[in-house]
Amino acid sequence: MTGHGVSRQTLRRLPLYLSYLKSLSEDAPDNVSSTGIAEALGLNPVQVRKDLASVASGGRPRIGYITRELIEDIEAFMGYSVMDNAVIVGAGRLGKAFLSYEGFTNYGLNILAAFDADERVMGMEGEKRILPMDQLKEFCQRMDVRIGIITVPACAAQQVCDLLVDSGMLAIWNFAPVRLTAPSHILVQNENMASSLALLSQHLAARLYK
Amino acid sequence: MTGHGVSRQTLRRLPLYLSYLKSLSEDAPDNVSSTGIAEALGLNPVQVRKDLASVASGGRPRIGYITRELIEDIEAFMGYSVMDNAVIVGAGRLGKAFLSYEGFTNYGLNILAAFDADERVMGMEGEKRILPMDQLKEFCQRMDVRIGIITVPACAAQQVCDLLVDSGMLAIWNFAPVRLTAPSHILVQNENMASSLALLSQHLAARLYK
DNA sequence: TTTTTATCGATAATTTAATATCGATATTCC
DNA sequence: GGAATATCGATATTAAATTATCGATAAAAA
């Protein structure tokens, strides 16, 4: 369980529900059942009900949930109404891709700028600026940034992490393929591409060579 | 458990062990203990031993594991010696970033080319080519591609998925924020950025507003 | 040589997550 | 109005994953 009486796994599924609910067209019926959601997302209906019970105001027998209310409840719970400011460190390809990707704002993430050690990449990327590292701390404090996104090579990641912590971050989203260490009150979320790849290639090996 | 007597979670941790083991410097002792690994990666030592027991040839009391042998065992198990060919569909920012990212080859993934529906993006990205969609199927069959990476917008993802399945893919790595449906023998691995973000923002909300 | 210690591997206990079952209820159909 | 049905929510069960315990053992120390 996390602090809110919602399990980690449930929390991971909430965005799935949200995106499914939002994808329902305007002229769909304005209610939706746990069975329907489960079927669309490949989940177990009981699991869906349990997840929803912990964040939404409740469904009704024979009717299910009112789609609009359900969306509002999930969004309210996840705090998508509040925008969290974030910065990217590492303006390589991945960093730049994130910097100009609009989609994060749908999830309450407002990426303000990127920082990099390499002078040559300074400037604009789309609407947003790429700044030198020595401005990071002051920028984050001035703009009240609490989320740092790390897209530097593995060898530089821990150093960047330390700097981000020192600059006041409370959560760090790490795309470098290393495990970072940080004080316990900081959440370090490792986006583990290699782990996913392991599952993929294992599946492939099982398919092809057995 | 997966087909190989190794749990899904274990499989996800193996790349972590591998990258840690490889990060040990040349002049480090040539053995390593489960305790040491666990400490470095923030895991439980029993868990580490259990994971390793299922893929490696075994450690010795008081000594631990021989680092070099352990690396070999894990790599052998994960099949990193074999390169799997892959293509990207969607040559937007994320797609291009992947296309020119060298790091995937370390994990046995060989990205050959990208495909896109937009004529204007055709051409080269670094060493690799961006080709029109109508060449996808023929290319995949000719080059024996078995992994498809989807980096198109959500609305196009299912259509692309169907096309990839039809082109002979056995595993699909999906970065679009939708749940894809595919025949049961195809592995669809959803890289769920929104899920990770949910954890981040939840942590932040808990920190800031409680 | 004997004792101590770090370590593994096996088994047991615990925790967490997923699924099944079932009674209650609101709507629809007869 | 009464029966049938789809649905929820609660509770119970099962499964999976993690963590704890403990005996065995090989190296190091005494």
Coordinates of C-alpha atoms in Angstrom, one line a residue, chain B residues 73-182:
Chain B
D73 CA 25.7 -17.0 -17.2
I74 CA 23.3 -14.1 -17.1
E75 CA 24.1 -13.1 -20.7
A76 CA 23.8 -16.6 -21.9
F77 CA 20.4 -17.0 -20.2
M78 CA 19.1 -13.8 -21.6
G79 CA 20.3 -14.6 -25.0
Y80 CA 22.2 -11.3 -25.5
S81 CA 24.7 -13.1 -27.7
V82 CA 21.9 -13.4 -30.3
M83 CA 20.9 -10.2 -32.0
D84 CA 17.2 -9.7 -32.6
N85 CA 16.3 -7.5 -35.6
A86 CA 13.7 -4.8 -35.0
V87 CA 12.0 -2.0 -36.8
I88 CA 10.4 1.2 -35.6
V89 CA 7.1 2.4 -36.8
G90 CA 6.7 6.2 -36.3
A91 CA 9.6 8.4 -37.1
G92 CA 8.6 11.3 -34.8
R93 CA 10.9 12.6 -32.2
L94 CA 10.8 9.5 -30.0
G95 CA 11.2 7.2 -33.0
K96 CA 14.1 9.1 -34.3
A97 CA 15.7 9.1 -30.9
F98 CA 15.5 5.3 -30.7
L99 CA 16.7 5.0 -34.3
S100 CA 20.0 6.7 -33.6
Y101 CA 20.4 5.4 -30.0
E102 CA 23.3 3.0 -30.0
G103 CA 22.6 1.5 -26.6
F104 CA 20.0 -1.1 -27.6
T105 CA 22.7 -3.2 -29.2
N106 CA 24.1 -3.9 -25.8
Y107 CA 20.8 -5.7 -25.1
G108 CA 20.7 -7.7 -28.2
L109 CA 18.4 -5.4 -30.1
N110 CA 19.4 -4.4 -33.6
I111 CA 17.2 -1.7 -35.0
L112 CA 17.3 -1.8 -38.7
A113 CA 15.1 1.0 -39.9
A114 CA 12.1 3.2 -39.2
F115 CA 8.8 3.5 -41.1
D116 CA 6.5 6.4 -41.3
A117 CA 3.4 7.4 -43.2
D118 CA 4.6 11.0 -43.7
E119 CA 6.5 11.4 -47.0
R120 CA 8.4 14.4 -45.7
V121 CA 10.3 12.4 -43.1
M122 CA 11.7 9.9 -45.5
G123 CA 15.5 9.7 -45.7
M124 CA 18.3 9.0 -43.3
E125 CA 18.5 9.4 -39.6
G126 CA 22.2 9.0 -38.6
E127 CA 23.2 5.7 -40.2
K128 CA 19.7 4.4 -40.6
R129 CA 16.9 4.8 -43.1
I130 CA 13.3 6.0 -42.7
L131 CA 11.1 4.3 -45.2
P132 CA 7.5 4.5 -46.3
M133 CA 4.9 2.3 -44.7
D134 CA 4.1 0.3 -47.8
Q135 CA 7.6 -1.2 -47.7
L136 CA 7.2 -2.4 -44.1
K137 CA 5.9 -5.9 -44.7
E138 CA 8.3 -6.9 -47.5
F139 CA 11.2 -5.4 -45.5
C140 CA 10.4 -7.3 -42.4
Q141 CA 10.0 -10.6 -44.2
R142 CA 13.2 -10.1 -46.2
M143 CA 15.3 -9.1 -43.1
D144 CA 13.7 -11.6 -40.7
V145 CA 12.5 -8.9 -38.3
R146 CA 10.6 -10.2 -35.3
I147 CA 10.3 -7.2 -33.1
G148 CA 8.3 -4.1 -33.8
I149 CA 8.6 -0.9 -31.9
I150 CA 5.5 1.4 -32.0
T151 CA 6.1 5.2 -31.6
V152 CA 3.1 6.6 -33.4
P153 CA 0.3 8.6 -31.8
A154 CA -2.3 6.7 -29.8
C155 CA -4.9 6.9 -32.5
A156 CA -2.8 5.1 -35.1
A157 CA -1.3 2.5 -32.8
Q158 CA -3.8 -0.3 -33.2
Q159 CA -3.7 -0.1 -36.9
V160 CA 0.1 -0.2 -36.9
C161 CA 0.0 -3.1 -34.5
D162 CA -2.2 -5.1 -36.9
L163 CA 0.1 -4.3 -39.7
L164 CA 3.1 -5.5 -37.7
V165 CA 1.4 -8.7 -36.7
D166 CA 0.6 -9.2 -40.4
S167 CA 4.2 -8.6 -41.2
G168 CA 5.3 -11.5 -39.0
M169 CA 6.3 -9.8 -35.8
L170 CA 6.4 -12.0 -32.7
A171 CA 6.9 -9.3 -30.1
I172 CA 5.8 -5.6 -30.0
W173 CA 7.1 -2.9 -27.9
N174 CA 4.4 -0.2 -27.6
F175 CA 5.1 3.3 -26.6
A176 CA 1.7 4.7 -27.5
P177 CA -0.5 5.3 -24.5
V178 CA -3.1 2.8 -25.5
R179 CA -3.7 -0.9 -24.8
L180 CA -3.2 -2.9 -28.0
T181 CA -4.9 -6.1 -28.9
A182 CA -3.0 -8.8 -30.7

